[in-house]
Amino acid sequence: MTRSIGEALAAARDGSAQEVATAAIARARDDRWGALLHVDQEGALAAAASVDTAATEGRAVGPLAGVPVVIKDNLCQRGTPTTCASKLLEGWVAPYDAHVVERLCAAGAVIVGKANLDEFAMGSSGETSAFGPTRNPCDEARVPGGSSSGSAAAVAAGIVPAALGSDTGGSVRQPAAFCGLVGLKPTYGRVSRYGLVAFASSLDQVGPIARDAASAAALFDVVAGYDPRDATSADAPRGEHVAAVARGVRGLRVGVPRDFVAGADPDVRDAFERALDRLVERGASVVDVALPHARHGVSVYYLVATAEASSNLARFDGVRFGLRVEGADLTETYERTRARFGPEVKRRILLGTYALSAGYYDAYYLRAQKVRVRIAEDFAQAFERCDVVATPTTPTVAWRLGERSDDPLQTWLQDLYTLPASLAGLPALSAPCGTGEAGLPVGFHVTGRRWDEATLLAVAGALEGER
Ligand code: GLN
C-alpha cells in the first residue's frame, strides 16, 4: 500500500517506477470494493518504463514521476474506455486525452485505471453506477459517497495514493469525507474541463482526492492552470500549494454560520466542534458569519444542474457515441437508445427539460439563477469578516448501501453543505476531522476566496497535525 505521493515518489526513485506500477496494478486487480471500471496494465507499465528510462539517462523527471493514480471514468484518456458508468457509453473509447490527463502524463504520473462513479456523475453514494456500486473501504456495508465513489475508494483502500475526481456539487468533497480523505474542489476556472464529460457546465471542476493534504496539493498543482481549449479556463495567479500545507493557521479567521451548521447530526457536529477547537489551539480565531441564502442551495442546484444536464446529455442519442439500439426509424432509435439511461439520469433529464420549457423558464431556471447570485453575495459579505467559511462536509456519516436508494430527495438533501461553494464558484475542501457514529469518518468543509486554495490546504494541514 502506498499511502502518500511522497512515499510513492521515493519508492519509484529508490527502486523503480515499474516496480511501483506493478504493485499498484496487482492491488487494482484485487479490487473488492468495485472501485475501478478498467485497469490499464499496458499503459501504466509503458508510462512507468519511460520514467525509469528518463531517470537512467539522467533526464529530468516530472513532479509525479512514477506515482500511480486513478482517474474518474468521466475523463477522457486516449485509447481507453470512458463509460461515465453508463450503458450509454459502454464500448466507447476516447479518441483524445483530457487536459488533466496530458498534465498527469507530462508530470510522470502513472495512470493505473479508470474509477467507478455514479452514472454521469449524478449521485452522492456511488450506487447509481450502471456497473455496480462501490463499497466504502472504511466499512464495506456502507457507501463511499459519490459521485467520485471509485476515486475515493481506490485511495482509501490503498490501491493508489491519490486520484482525480470531478465535483459539480460535492462529488470530490463528499466521498473524501465519507472515506476519511482530503478532497479539493478548485475555484471554477482553475482546472481545465477539456476532456471531462460535461454534467453541469457552469459548475463542473476536476479535483484531487488523497489521503493527506500534501498529496492533494501536489496533484492539484500538476492539473491546475490555463488551457485555451476550455472557454471558462482562467489565467489565474498560481499559489504555492505544497508549501501552504505546512503554513499553519495562526491569525486565520474561521467564519462559522451557526444556524446552518445546526442542520447536521449531533455526532457530526461534535467532531466539527472539536476540529474548530484544534484550529483555535493552533492560533486561528472563530467568528460568527451568516449565509442566509445557503439553505436554498439544494433547490437552486437541483434546478440549475438538471437544466444544464438535460442539455449536455442530449448528445447521447445513439448516433454519435457508444451505444445504439436500432429502431424502425430514427426517432425510435433515439428512444430505444436513451431508454438505457439509469433512473437517476432519467429523473434529472426530465426535471431539467421541464424547468427549461417555454413558460416555466422564468419561474424556475431564471429564479434559481437569481438566488444563486444571492448565495455568492452571502459569501462575499462573510469574507469581509473571515478568511474561510467552515461547516461539516455532510450532515451525516456514510449510510448503508441500499438504505436511501428509494428516496432520491433524502439523498439530494445530503448535499446541503457542499452546494453553496459550487454555486458561488468558490474553492472548497474537505479534510478528515475525526469520527462520528459507528467510528465513521467526518469531514471538515472549508470554503475560501476565489483562487485561494492555498489557505484551504493550510487548514487541512493544520488539522492533520493533530490527528
Ligand atoms: N451529489 C450531487 C449530485 O448528485 C453532486 C454530484 C457531483 O458533484 N457530480 O448532483
Coordinates of C-alpha atoms and ligand atoms in Angstrom, one line a residue:
M1 CA 0.0 0.0 0.0
T2 CA 1.3 3.5 -0.9
R3 CA -0.1 6.0 1.5
S4 CA 1.1 9.3 0.1
I5 CA 2.5 10.8 -3.1
G6 CA 5.8 11.4 -1.2
E7 CA 6.1 7.7 -0.4
A8 CA 5.3 6.7 -4.0
L9 CA 7.9 9.2 -5.4
A10 CA 10.6 7.8 -3.0
A11 CA 9.7 4.2 -3.9
A12 CA 9.9 4.9 -7.6
R13 CA 13.2 6.8 -7.2
D14 CA 14.9 4.2 -4.9
G15 CA 13.6 1.2 -6.7
S16 CA 11.9 1.7 -10.0
A17 CA 8.7 3.2 -11.3
Q18 CA 7.9 -0.1 -13.0
E19 CA 8.0 -2.0 -9.6
V20 CA 5.7 0.6 -8.1
A21 CA 3.4 0.3 -11.1
T22 CA 3.4 -3.5 -11.0
A23 CA 2.4 -3.4 -7.3
A24 CA -0.3 -0.9 -7.9
I25 CA -1.7 -2.9 -10.8
A26 CA -1.8 -6.0 -8.6
R27 CA -3.7 -4.1 -6.0
A28 CA -6.1 -2.8 -8.6
R29 CA -6.7 -6.3 -9.9
D30 CA -7.6 -7.3 -6.3
D31 CA -10.2 -4.6 -6.1
R32 CA -13.0 -6.0 -4.0
W33 CA -14.7 -2.6 -3.4
G34 CA -15.9 -2.0 -7.0
A35 CA -13.6 1.0 -7.1
L36 CA -12.3 0.5 -10.7
L37 CA -14.0 0.0 -14.0
H38 CA -10.9 -0.5 -16.1
V39 CA -7.3 -1.4 -15.3
D40 CA -4.8 -0.2 -17.9
Q41 CA -1.9 -2.5 -17.3
E42 CA -0.2 -1.9 -20.6
G43 CA -0.5 1.9 -20.5
A44 CA 0.6 2.0 -16.9
L45 CA 3.7 -0.2 -17.4
A46 CA 4.7 1.8 -20.5
A47 CA 4.4 5.1 -18.6
A48 CA 6.5 3.7 -15.7
A49 CA 9.1 2.4 -18.1
S50 CA 9.6 5.8 -19.7
V51 CA 10.0 7.3 -16.3
D52 CA 12.7 4.8 -15.5
T53 CA 14.4 5.4 -18.8
A54 CA 14.5 9.1 -18.3
A55 CA 15.9 8.6 -14.8
T56 CA 18.6 6.2 -16.0
E57 CA 19.6 8.6 -18.8
G58 CA 19.8 11.5 -16.3
R59 CA 16.9 13.4 -17.9
A60 CA 14.6 15.5 -15.8
V61 CA 11.6 13.6 -14.5
G62 CA 8.3 15.3 -13.6
P63 CA 7.0 16.1 -10.1
L64 CA 4.9 13.0 -10.0
A65 CA 7.5 10.7 -11.6
G66 CA 6.3 7.1 -11.1
V67 CA 3.3 8.0 -8.9
P68 CA 0.4 5.6 -9.5
V69 CA -3.0 7.4 -9.8
V70 CA -6.5 6.6 -11.0
I71 CA -8.9 8.9 -12.7
K72 CA -12.6 9.1 -12.6
D73 CA -14.2 7.4 -15.6
N74 CA -15.7 10.6 -17.0
L75 CA -12.3 11.9 -18.0
C76 CA -11.1 11.0 -21.5
Q77 CA -7.8 9.1 -21.9
R78 CA -6.9 8.3 -25.4
G79 CA -7.3 4.6 -26.3
T80 CA -9.1 3.7 -23.1
P81 CA -12.8 3.1 -22.5
T82 CA -14.6 6.1 -21.0
T83 CA -18.0 5.0 -19.8
C84 CA -19.2 7.5 -17.2
A85 CA -20.5 4.3 -15.6
S86 CA -23.4 4.4 -18.1
K87 CA -24.7 1.8 -20.5
L88 CA -24.9 4.7 -23.0
L89 CA -21.2 4.9 -23.3
E90 CA -20.3 1.2 -22.9
G91 CA -17.8 0.3 -25.5
W92 CA -16.8 3.9 -26.3
V93 CA -13.1 4.5 -26.5
A94 CA -11.8 8.1 -26.0
P95 CA -10.0 9.4 -29.1
Y96 CA -8.1 12.1 -27.2
D97 CA -6.6 13.0 -23.8
A98 CA -8.3 15.3 -21.3
H99 CA -6.2 18.4 -20.4
V100 CA -5.7 16.9 -16.9
V101 CA -4.6 13.6 -18.4
E102 CA -2.0 15.4 -20.5
R103 CA -0.8 17.2 -17.4
L104 CA -0.5 13.9 -15.4
C105 CA 1.4 12.3 -18.1
A106 CA 3.8 15.2 -18.5
A107 CA 4.4 15.1 -14.8
G108 CA 5.4 11.4 -14.9
A109 CA 2.3 10.1 -13.2
V110 CA 1.3 6.5 -14.0
I111 CA -2.4 6.2 -14.7
V112 CA -3.4 2.7 -13.5
G113 CA -7.1 2.8 -14.4
K114 CA -10.5 4.4 -14.5
A115 CA -12.5 4.8 -11.4
N116 CA -16.2 3.9 -10.9
L117 CA -18.7 6.7 -10.3
D118 CA -22.4 7.5 -10.1
E119 CA -23.8 7.4 -13.7
F120 CA -22.7 10.6 -15.4
A121 CA -21.5 11.9 -12.0
M122 CA -25.1 12.1 -10.8
G123 CA -25.4 10.9 -7.2
S124 CA -24.0 11.0 -3.7
S125 CA -23.4 7.3 -3.0
G126 CA -21.8 5.5 -5.9
E127 CA -24.9 3.4 -6.2
T128 CA -26.2 4.8 -9.5
S129 CA -23.3 3.3 -11.5
A130 CA -24.7 1.0 -14.2
F131 CA -21.8 -1.3 -13.5
G132 CA -22.4 -1.9 -9.8
P133 CA -21.9 0.1 -6.6
T134 CA -18.7 0.9 -4.9
R135 CA -18.1 -0.1 -1.2
N136 CA -16.6 2.1 1.4
P137 CA -13.2 0.6 2.5
C138 CA -13.7 2.0 6.0
D139 CA -16.9 -0.1 6.3
E140 CA -17.8 -2.3 3.4
A141 CA -21.5 -2.3 4.3
R142 CA -21.5 1.5 3.7
V143 CA -21.5 3.7 0.7
P144 CA -18.2 5.5 -0.1
G145 CA -20.1 8.7 -1.1
G146 CA -20.3 10.0 -4.7
S147 CA -20.2 10.7 -7.3
S148 CA -16.4 10.2 -7.3
S149 CA -17.0 6.9 -5.4
G150 CA -14.3 4.8 -7.0
S151 CA -11.7 7.6 -6.9
A152 CA -12.2 7.9 -3.1
A153 CA -12.4 4.1 -2.5
A154 CA -9.3 3.4 -4.5
V155 CA -7.3 5.8 -2.3
A156 CA -9.0 4.7 1.0
A157 CA -8.2 1.0 0.0
G158 CA -4.6 1.9 -0.6
I159 CA -4.7 1.0 -4.3
V160 CA -3.2 4.4 -5.2
P161 CA -2.0 7.3 -3.1
A162 CA -4.2 9.9 -5.0
A163 CA -6.9 10.1 -7.6
L164 CA -8.8 12.6 -9.7
G165 CA -12.5 13.1 -9.3
S166 CA -14.9 15.7 -10.6
D167 CA -17.0 17.9 -8.5
T168 CA -20.2 19.6 -9.7
G169 CA -22.0 19.9 -6.3
G170 CA -19.8 18.0 -3.9
S171 CA -18.6 14.9 -5.8
V172 CA -14.9 15.2 -4.7
R173 CA -15.5 16.5 -1.2
Q174 CA -18.4 14.3 0.0
P175 CA -16.7 10.9 -0.9
A176 CA -13.5 12.2 0.6
A177 CA -15.4 13.0 3.8
F178 CA -17.1 9.5 3.9
C179 CA -13.8 7.7 3.3
G180 CA -11.6 9.8 5.7
L181 CA -9.6 11.6 2.9
V182 CA -8.8 15.1 1.7
G183 CA -10.8 16.3 -1.3
L184 CA -10.4 19.6 -3.0
K185 CA -12.8 21.3 -5.4
P186 CA -10.8 24.1 -7.1
T187 CA -12.1 27.5 -7.9
Y188 CA -14.4 27.4 -11.0
G189 CA -12.0 28.0 -13.9
R190 CA -8.8 26.8 -12.2
V191 CA -8.6 23.4 -13.8
S192 CA -9.5 22.9 -17.5
R193 CA -12.6 20.8 -18.2
Y194 CA -11.3 19.9 -21.7
G195 CA -11.9 16.2 -21.9
L196 CA -14.2 16.0 -18.9
V197 CA -17.6 14.7 -20.0
A198 CA -19.9 17.6 -19.1
F199 CA -22.6 17.3 -16.5
A200 CA -23.5 20.9 -15.5
S201 CA -21.1 23.2 -17.3
S202 CA -21.5 26.2 -15.0
L203 CA -20.4 24.1 -12.0
D204 CA -18.1 21.2 -13.1
Q205 CA -14.5 21.2 -11.9
V206 CA -11.9 18.5 -11.7
G207 CA -10.2 18.0 -8.3
P208 CA -7.8 15.7 -6.3
I209 CA -8.6 13.2 -3.6
A210 CA -5.8 11.9 -1.5
R211 CA -5.0 10.6 2.0
D212 CA -3.2 13.7 3.1
A213 CA -3.1 17.4 2.3
A214 CA 0.4 17.4 0.9
S215 CA -0.6 14.7 -1.7
A216 CA -3.8 16.6 -2.6
A217 CA -1.7 19.8 -3.1
A218 CA 0.9 18.1 -5.2
L219 CA -1.8 16.6 -7.5
F220 CA -3.7 19.9 -7.7
D221 CA -0.5 21.8 -8.6
V222 CA 0.0 19.5 -11.6
V223 CA -3.5 19.7 -13.0
A224 CA -4.2 23.4 -12.4
G225 CA -3.6 26.1 -14.9
Y226 CA -4.8 27.9 -18.0
D227 CA -5.9 26.0 -21.1
P228 CA -7.3 27.8 -24.1
R229 CA -9.4 24.8 -25.1
D230 CA -11.8 25.4 -22.2
A231 CA -13.5 28.8 -22.6
T232 CA -14.0 29.0 -18.8
S233 CA -10.4 28.3 -18.0
A234 CA -8.8 31.3 -16.2
D235 CA -5.2 32.5 -16.3
A236 CA -5.2 32.9 -12.6
P237 CA -2.3 33.5 -10.3
R238 CA -0.6 30.3 -9.2
G239 CA -0.3 29.6 -5.5
E240 CA 2.4 27.8 -3.5
H241 CA 0.2 24.9 -2.7
V242 CA 2.5 22.3 -1.5
A243 CA 4.3 24.8 0.8
A244 CA 0.9 26.1 2.0
V245 CA 0.1 22.8 3.7
A246 CA 2.7 23.4 6.4
R247 CA 2.0 27.1 6.7
G248 CA -0.2 26.8 9.8
V249 CA -3.4 28.7 10.7
R250 CA -2.1 31.4 13.1
G251 CA -4.1 34.5 12.7
L252 CA -6.6 32.8 10.4
R253 CA -10.3 33.9 10.9
V254 CA -12.6 31.0 10.5
G255 CA -16.2 32.0 9.9
V256 CA -18.9 29.6 11.1
P257 CA -22.6 30.0 10.0
R258 CA -24.0 28.6 13.2
D259 CA -27.7 28.1 12.3
F260 CA -26.6 26.4 9.0
V261 CA -24.3 24.0 10.9
A262 CA -27.2 23.2 13.3
G263 CA -28.7 21.1 10.4
A264 CA -26.0 18.3 10.9
D265 CA -26.4 15.3 13.1
P266 CA -25.1 15.6 16.7
D267 CA -22.2 13.2 16.1
V268 CA -21.0 15.1 13.1
R269 CA -21.4 18.5 14.9
D270 CA -19.3 17.2 17.8
A271 CA -16.4 16.2 15.5
F272 CA -16.7 19.5 13.7
E273 CA -16.6 21.5 17.0
R274 CA -13.5 19.5 18.1
A275 CA -11.8 20.4 14.9
L276 CA -12.6 24.1 15.4
D277 CA -11.1 23.9 18.9
R278 CA -7.9 22.4 17.4
L279 CA -7.7 25.2 14.9
V280 CA -8.1 27.7 17.8
E281 CA -5.3 26.0 19.7
R282 CA -3.1 26.5 16.7
G283 CA -3.8 30.2 16.6
A284 CA -6.9 30.6 14.5
S285 CA -10.0 32.5 15.7
V286 CA -13.6 31.7 15.1
V287 CA -16.1 34.3 14.1
D288 CA -19.9 34.1 13.5
V289 CA -21.0 34.7 9.9
A290 CA -24.4 34.4 8.3
L291 CA -25.1 32.7 5.0
P292 CA -28.9 33.4 4.9
H293 CA -29.4 32.0 1.4
A294 CA -27.3 28.9 1.7
R295 CA -30.3 26.8 2.8
H296 CA -31.7 27.3 -0.7
G297 CA -28.7 25.7 -2.2
V298 CA -30.3 22.3 -2.7
S299 CA -33.3 23.8 -4.5
V300 CA -31.2 26.0 -6.7
Y301 CA -28.6 23.4 -7.5
Y302 CA -31.2 20.7 -8.5
L303 CA -32.7 23.2 -11.0
V304 CA -29.5 24.6 -12.4
A305 CA -27.7 21.3 -12.6
T306 CA -30.6 19.3 -14.0
A307 CA -31.3 22.0 -16.6
E308 CA -27.7 22.0 -17.8
A309 CA -27.5 18.2 -17.7
S310 CA -30.7 17.9 -19.8
S311 CA -28.9 20.0 -22.5
N312 CA -25.5 18.4 -22.2
L313 CA -26.8 14.8 -22.3
A314 CA -28.9 15.4 -25.4
R315 CA -25.8 14.4 -27.4
F316 CA -26.1 10.8 -26.3
D317 CA -28.6 9.8 -28.9
G318 CA -27.3 6.6 -30.3
V319 CA -25.8 8.3 -33.3
R320 CA -22.5 9.8 -32.2
F321 CA -21.2 8.0 -29.2
G322 CA -21.3 4.5 -27.7
L323 CA -24.5 2.6 -27.5
R324 CA -27.0 2.5 -30.4
V325 CA -30.2 0.4 -30.1
E326 CA -31.7 0.3 -33.6
G327 CA -35.4 1.1 -34.1
A328 CA -37.7 1.2 -37.1
D329 CA -36.8 4.8 -37.7
L330 CA -34.5 7.5 -36.3
T331 CA -37.0 8.6 -33.6
E332 CA -37.4 5.1 -32.4
T333 CA -33.6 4.6 -32.4
Y334 CA -33.2 7.7 -30.2
E335 CA -36.0 6.5 -27.9
R336 CA -34.7 3.0 -27.5
T337 CA -31.1 4.1 -27.0
R338 CA -32.0 6.8 -24.5
A339 CA -34.2 4.3 -22.6
R340 CA -30.9 2.8 -21.4
F341 CA -30.0 5.7 -19.1
G342 CA -30.4 4.7 -15.5
P343 CA -33.3 6.0 -13.3
E344 CA -31.3 8.8 -11.7
V345 CA -30.1 10.2 -15.0
K346 CA -33.6 10.0 -16.5
R347 CA -35.0 11.8 -13.5
R348 CA -32.5 14.6 -14.0
I349 CA -33.1 14.9 -17.7
L350 CA -36.9 15.0 -17.2
L351 CA -36.7 17.6 -14.4
G352 CA -34.2 19.8 -16.3
T353 CA -36.2 19.6 -19.6
Y354 CA -39.3 20.6 -17.7
A355 CA -37.5 23.5 -15.9
L356 CA -36.3 24.9 -19.2
S357 CA -39.5 24.5 -21.2
A358 CA -41.3 27.5 -22.6
G359 CA -43.5 29.2 -19.9
Y360 CA -41.5 27.7 -17.0
Y361 CA -38.1 29.2 -17.7
D362 CA -38.8 32.4 -15.7
A363 CA -40.4 30.6 -12.8
Y364 CA -37.6 28.0 -12.4
Y365 CA -34.3 28.4 -14.1
L366 CA -34.2 32.2 -14.1
R367 CA -35.3 32.4 -10.5
A368 CA -32.7 29.8 -9.5
Q369 CA -30.0 31.9 -11.1
K370 CA -31.1 34.9 -9.1
V371 CA -30.9 33.0 -5.8
R372 CA -27.5 31.7 -7.0
V373 CA -26.3 35.3 -7.1
R374 CA -27.6 35.8 -3.5
I375 CA -25.7 32.8 -2.3
A376 CA -22.5 34.2 -3.8
E377 CA -23.2 37.6 -2.2
D378 CA -23.5 35.9 1.2
F379 CA -20.0 34.6 0.8
A380 CA -18.7 38.0 -0.3
Q381 CA -20.1 39.5 2.8
A382 CA -18.8 36.7 5.0
F383 CA -15.3 37.2 3.6
E384 CA -15.3 40.8 4.9
R385 CA -15.1 39.2 8.4
C386 CA -13.3 36.0 7.9
D387 CA -10.8 34.2 5.6
V388 CA -12.5 30.8 5.3
V389 CA -16.1 29.6 6.0
A390 CA -16.3 26.3 7.8
T391 CA -19.2 23.8 8.1
P392 CA -19.2 20.0 8.3
T393 CA -18.9 18.5 4.8
T394 CA -22.1 16.4 5.2
P395 CA -25.0 16.3 7.7
T396 CA -24.4 12.6 8.4
V397 CA -21.7 10.0 8.2
A398 CA -21.7 7.4 5.4
W399 CA -25.0 5.5 5.2
R400 CA -25.6 1.8 4.5
L401 CA -25.7 0.6 0.9
G402 CA -29.3 0.5 -0.3
E403 CA -30.5 2.5 2.7
R404 CA -31.5 5.5 0.7
S405 CA -32.0 4.1 -2.8
D406 CA -35.8 4.5 -2.7
D407 CA -35.7 8.1 -1.6
P408 CA -33.9 10.4 -4.0
L409 CA -34.9 13.6 -2.2
Q410 CA -33.2 12.3 1.0
T411 CA -30.1 11.7 -1.0
W412 CA -30.2 15.2 -2.6
L413 CA -30.6 16.8 0.8
Q414 CA -27.3 15.3 1.8
D415 CA -25.6 17.8 -0.5
L416 CA -26.6 20.7 1.8
Y417 CA -23.1 21.8 2.8
T418 CA -21.2 21.3 -0.4
L419 CA -23.6 23.0 -2.8
P420 CA -23.2 26.7 -1.8
A421 CA -19.5 26.9 -2.7
S422 CA -20.2 25.2 -6.0
L423 CA -23.0 27.6 -6.9
A424 CA -20.7 30.5 -5.9
G425 CA -17.8 29.1 -8.0
L426 CA -15.5 29.2 -4.9
P427 CA -12.8 26.7 -3.9
A428 CA -13.7 24.3 -1.1
L429 CA -12.0 21.4 0.6
S430 CA -13.0 18.6 2.8
A431 CA -10.4 17.4 5.4
P432 CA -10.8 14.5 7.8
C433 CA -11.7 15.6 11.3
G434 CA -12.2 12.6 13.5
T435 CA -15.1 10.2 13.6
G436 CA -18.8 10.1 14.4
E437 CA -21.4 7.4 14.7
A438 CA -20.0 3.8 14.4
G439 CA -16.5 5.2 14.2
L440 CA -17.0 6.5 10.7
P441 CA -15.1 9.5 9.3
V442 CA -16.4 13.0 9.5
G443 CA -15.3 15.7 7.0
F444 CA -14.5 19.4 7.9
H445 CA -15.5 21.6 5.0
V446 CA -13.8 24.9 4.3
T447 CA -14.7 27.4 1.5
G448 CA -12.2 30.0 0.5
R449 CA -11.9 33.2 -1.5
R450 CA -11.6 32.8 -5.3
W451 CA -8.2 31.3 -6.2
D452 CA -7.3 30.9 -2.5
E453 CA -6.9 27.1 -2.5
A454 CA -3.7 27.6 -0.6
T455 CA -5.4 28.7 2.6
L456 CA -7.8 25.7 2.4
L457 CA -4.8 23.4 2.2
A458 CA -3.2 25.1 5.2
V459 CA -6.3 24.3 7.2
A460 CA -6.2 20.7 6.1
G461 CA -2.5 20.5 7.1
A462 CA -3.2 22.0 10.5
L463 CA -6.0 19.5 11.2
E464 CA -3.7 16.7 10.2
G465 CA -1.0 17.7 12.7
E466 CA -3.5 16.9 15.4
R467 CA -4.9 13.6 14.1
Ligands
GLN1 N1 -24.4 14.8 -5.4 C1 -24.6 15.8 -6.4 C2 -25.4 15.3 -7.5 O1 -25.9 14.3 -7.4 C3 -23.2 16.3 -6.9 C4 -22.7 15.5 -8.0 C5 -21.4 16.0 -8.5 O2 -20.8 16.8 -7.9 N2 -21.0 15.5 -9.6 O3 -25.7 16.0 -8.4

